[in-house]
Short mmCIF file of C-alpha atoms in Angstrom, two decimals:
data_model
loop_
_atom_site.label_atom_id
_atom_site.label_comp_id
_atom_site.label_asym_id
_atom_site.label_seq_id
_atom_site.Cartn_x
_atom_site.Cartn_y
_atom_site.Cartn_z
CA ARG A 286 -17.07 52.33 31.96
CA GLN A 287 -15.22 49.01 31.74
CA SER A 288 -12.22 48.47 29.58
CA GLY A 289 -12.72 46.36 26.46
CA ARG A 290 -10.42 43.70 27.83
CA THR A 291 -12.41 43.22 31.07
CA ALA A 292 -15.73 43.07 29.22
CA ARG A 293 -14.36 40.49 26.79
CA SER A 294 -12.98 38.33 29.61
CA ARG A 295 -16.35 38.40 31.40
CA THR A 296 -18.11 37.49 28.15
CA ASN A 297 -15.65 34.64 27.55
CA ALA A 298 -16.09 33.37 31.10
CA ARG A 299 -19.88 33.54 30.73
CA SER A 300 -19.79 31.63 27.43
CA ARG A 301 -17.58 28.94 28.97
CA THR A 302 -19.99 28.37 31.84
CA ASN A 303 -23.01 28.20 29.50
CA ALA A 304 -21.27 25.91 27.03
CA ALA A 305 -22.68 22.50 26.27
CA PRO A 306 -21.12 19.68 28.26
CA CYS A 307 -18.30 17.72 26.69
CA ASN A 308 -19.47 14.96 24.35
CA PHE A 309 -17.71 12.37 26.48
CA SER A 310 -20.18 13.02 29.31
CA ARG A 311 -23.15 12.04 27.15
CA SER A 312 -24.65 8.65 27.66
CA VAL A 313 -24.92 6.10 24.89
CA ALA A 314 -28.70 6.68 24.95
CA ASP A 315 -28.08 10.28 23.76
CA VAL A 316 -26.16 9.15 20.68
CA ASP A 317 -27.87 9.42 17.32
CA LEU A 318 -28.19 5.85 16.02
CA ALA A 319 -27.81 7.01 12.42
CA MET A 320 -24.34 8.31 13.28
CA MET A 321 -23.09 5.13 14.95
CA LEU A 322 -20.67 2.92 13.08
CA PRO A 323 -22.19 -0.32 11.77
CA LEU A 324 -21.14 -3.53 13.49
CA TYR A 325 -19.53 -4.91 10.30
CA VAL A 326 -17.00 -2.04 10.32
CA LYS A 327 -16.05 -2.70 13.93
CA VAL A 328 -15.77 -6.49 13.50
CA CYS A 329 -13.85 -6.20 10.23
CA THR A 330 -11.39 -3.67 11.67
CA LEU A 331 -10.82 -5.71 14.82
CA LEU A 332 -10.30 -8.99 12.94
CA CYS A 333 -8.00 -7.38 10.39
CA GLU A 334 -5.90 -5.41 12.87
CA LEU A 335 -5.29 -8.11 15.50
CA PRO A 336 -2.97 -10.19 13.29
CA VAL A 337 -1.24 -7.03 12.09
CA ILE A 338 -0.59 -5.93 15.69
CA PHE A 339 0.56 -9.44 16.64
CA LEU A 340 3.08 -9.63 13.79
CA ALA A 341 4.14 -5.99 14.14
CA LEU A 342 4.90 -6.50 17.84
CA ARG A 343 6.96 -9.52 16.88
CA ASN A 344 8.94 -7.39 14.42
CA LEU A 345 9.37 -4.71 17.05
CA ILE A 346 10.37 -6.97 19.93
CA ALA A 347 12.04 -9.95 18.28
CA PRO A 348 12.60 -9.51 14.54
CA GLY A 349 13.40 -12.76 12.81
CA MET A 350 11.58 -14.95 15.33
CA ALA A 351 9.05 -17.13 13.54
CA LEU A 352 5.63 -17.30 15.13
CA PRO A 353 3.56 -20.49 15.14
CA LEU A 354 1.58 -19.33 12.12
CA PRO A 355 1.37 -21.17 8.80
CA GLY A 356 4.19 -20.02 6.52
CA ASP A 357 5.62 -17.43 8.92
CA ALA A 358 9.12 -18.94 9.01
CA ALA A 359 9.27 -19.08 5.20
CA ASN A 360 7.99 -15.52 4.87
CA LEU A 361 10.59 -14.24 7.33
CA LYS A 362 13.41 -16.00 5.56
CA GLY A 363 12.20 -14.78 2.17
CA LEU A 364 11.69 -11.18 3.27
CA PHE A 365 14.52 -10.57 5.73
CA GLY A 366 17.00 -13.38 5.34
CA ASN A 367 18.49 -14.49 8.64
CA VAL A 368 18.19 -11.38 10.84
CA ASN A 369 19.42 -13.25 13.93
CA MET A 370 22.95 -13.51 12.51
CA PRO A 371 25.27 -10.76 13.82
CA THR A 372 26.33 -9.35 10.44
CA THR A 373 26.09 -5.78 9.20
CA GLU A 374 23.50 -6.74 6.59
CA SER A 375 21.29 -8.55 9.09
CA GLN A 376 21.51 -5.61 11.51
CA LYS A 377 20.24 -3.32 8.74
CA MET A 378 17.33 -5.68 8.13
CA ALA A 379 16.64 -5.89 11.88
CA PHE A 380 16.44 -2.08 11.95
CA ILE A 381 13.97 -2.14 9.05
CA ALA A 382 11.95 -4.82 10.85
CA HIS A 383 11.87 -2.71 14.04
CA VAL A 384 10.74 0.40 12.20
CA TRP A 385 8.22 -1.58 10.17
CA GLY A 386 6.85 -3.14 13.35
CA ALA A 387 6.61 0.21 15.14
CA LEU A 388 4.82 1.87 12.23
CA PHE A 389 2.29 -0.95 11.90
CA VAL A 390 1.60 -0.89 15.66
CA ILE A 391 1.01 2.87 15.44
CA LEU A 392 -1.22 2.50 12.37
CA ALA A 393 -3.26 -0.29 13.95
CA ALA A 394 -3.64 1.69 17.18
CA LEU A 395 -4.85 4.72 15.21
CA LYS A 396 -7.41 2.62 13.35
CA LEU A 397 -8.69 0.93 16.51
CA THR A 398 -8.83 4.27 18.34
CA THR A 399 -10.76 5.85 15.47
CA ILE A 400 -13.27 3.00 15.27
CA PHE A 401 -13.79 2.09 18.94
CA THR A 402 -13.31 5.14 21.17
CA TYR A 403 -16.68 6.85 20.78
CA PRO A 404 -19.95 5.37 19.52
CA GLU A 405 -20.94 8.33 17.36
CA GLY A 406 -19.47 8.53 13.86
CA THR A 407 -18.30 12.06 13.19
CA PHE A 408 -17.12 13.67 9.97
CA LEU A 409 -13.52 13.56 11.22
CA ARG A 410 -13.91 9.81 11.73
CA ARG A 411 -15.32 9.50 8.22
CA ASN A 412 -12.34 11.36 6.77
CA LEU A 413 -9.89 9.20 8.72
CA MET A 414 -11.70 6.09 7.49
CA VAL A 415 -11.23 7.27 3.90
CA VAL A 416 -7.50 7.74 4.51
CA PHE A 417 -7.18 4.35 6.23
CA GLY A 418 -9.27 2.61 3.55
CA VAL A 419 -7.21 4.04 0.69
CA GLY A 420 -4.03 3.15 2.61
CA ASP A 421 -5.23 -0.43 3.05
CA LEU A 422 -5.94 -0.74 -0.67
CA VAL A 423 -2.46 0.61 -1.46
CA LEU A 424 -0.91 -1.97 0.92
CA ALA A 425 -2.93 -4.74 -0.75
CA ALA A 426 -1.76 -3.56 -4.18
CA LEU A 427 1.86 -3.49 -2.98
CA ALA A 428 1.49 -7.02 -1.64
CA GLN A 429 0.17 -8.11 -5.04
CA ILE A 430 2.93 -6.33 -6.96
CA TYR A 431 5.85 -7.41 -4.82
CA VAL A 432 4.81 -11.00 -4.16
CA ARG A 433 6.08 -11.83 -7.65
CA VAL A 434 9.42 -10.12 -7.01
CA LEU A 435 9.84 -11.55 -3.52
CA SER A 436 8.88 -15.07 -4.57
CA ILE A 437 11.85 -15.47 -6.91
CA GLY A 438 14.03 -18.16 -5.36
CA VAL A 439 12.21 -18.16 -2.00
CA SER A 440 8.79 -18.99 -0.65
CA VAL A 441 6.87 -15.84 0.29
CA ASP A 442 3.10 -15.83 0.70
CA LEU A 443 1.48 -12.44 1.21
CA SER A 444 -2.03 -13.53 0.24
CA VAL A 445 -3.33 -13.35 3.82
CA PHE A 446 -2.11 -9.78 4.22
CA LYS A 447 -3.47 -8.84 0.83
CA ALA A 448 -6.88 -10.26 1.78
CA LEU A 449 -6.88 -8.53 5.19
CA PHE A 450 -5.99 -5.15 3.72
CA LEU A 451 -8.52 -5.53 0.88
CA LEU A 452 -11.31 -6.51 3.27
CA GLU A 453 -10.63 -3.76 5.77
CA GLY A 454 -10.06 -1.11 3.10
CA ALA A 455 -13.30 -2.01 1.34
CA ALA A 456 -15.30 -1.99 4.60
CA LEU A 457 -13.90 1.37 5.70
CA LEU A 458 -14.42 3.01 2.32
CA PHE A 459 -17.90 1.52 1.89
CA ASP A 460 -19.02 2.97 5.21
CA ALA A 461 -17.20 6.29 4.84
CA ILE A 462 -18.44 7.01 1.33
CA GLY A 463 -21.69 5.05 1.19
CA ARG A 464 -23.42 5.99 4.44
CA LYS A 465 -25.14 9.35 4.89
CA ARG A 466 -24.17 11.32 7.94
CA PRO A 467 -26.69 13.98 8.87
CA VAL A 468 -25.29 17.33 9.91
CA LYS A 469 -26.22 18.12 13.50
CA GLN A 470 -28.14 21.25 14.33
CA VAL A 471 -25.93 23.70 16.17
CA LYS A 472 -27.61 25.42 19.11
CA LYS A 473 -27.05 29.16 19.16
CA LEU A 474 -26.12 30.54 22.53
#
């Protein structure tokens, strides 16, 4: 008679060898087309996240440096003042710009990873898209609320960011909530 521990380890080893192959080994031809993300979600996410990554990297690497984008110099001056000056206040704002840049790079990388790493749309991806979509709408609302406060005495234009976050949030939520995702049949071993 075998001990319970030996029998369990043999059963576990047998179930590991008979397990289905990892999803990453499947070809694109094996993917259920109903579960794939629509092209509009991919295009919208890519177009909305590229400027965010570009500006976030600027804030991370060289806060205060204006990029050759319309209104960027005025937005920087209005939001951060002159962060290139070596004063205590500007160093605090440079720290905030670095953290802000790092967080937006991380957020954009998470979104792009969620949308582009595997063709099949899973329920985890759907749930992440709901979180990202709601987050985008909150960022758009904050841009709307604070543009009035930030515009007092300076020129700050957050309309592009508001539009990007609204567009991406709407696309992510529309797909996550509006598209049916069939539950896969689980094979019993």
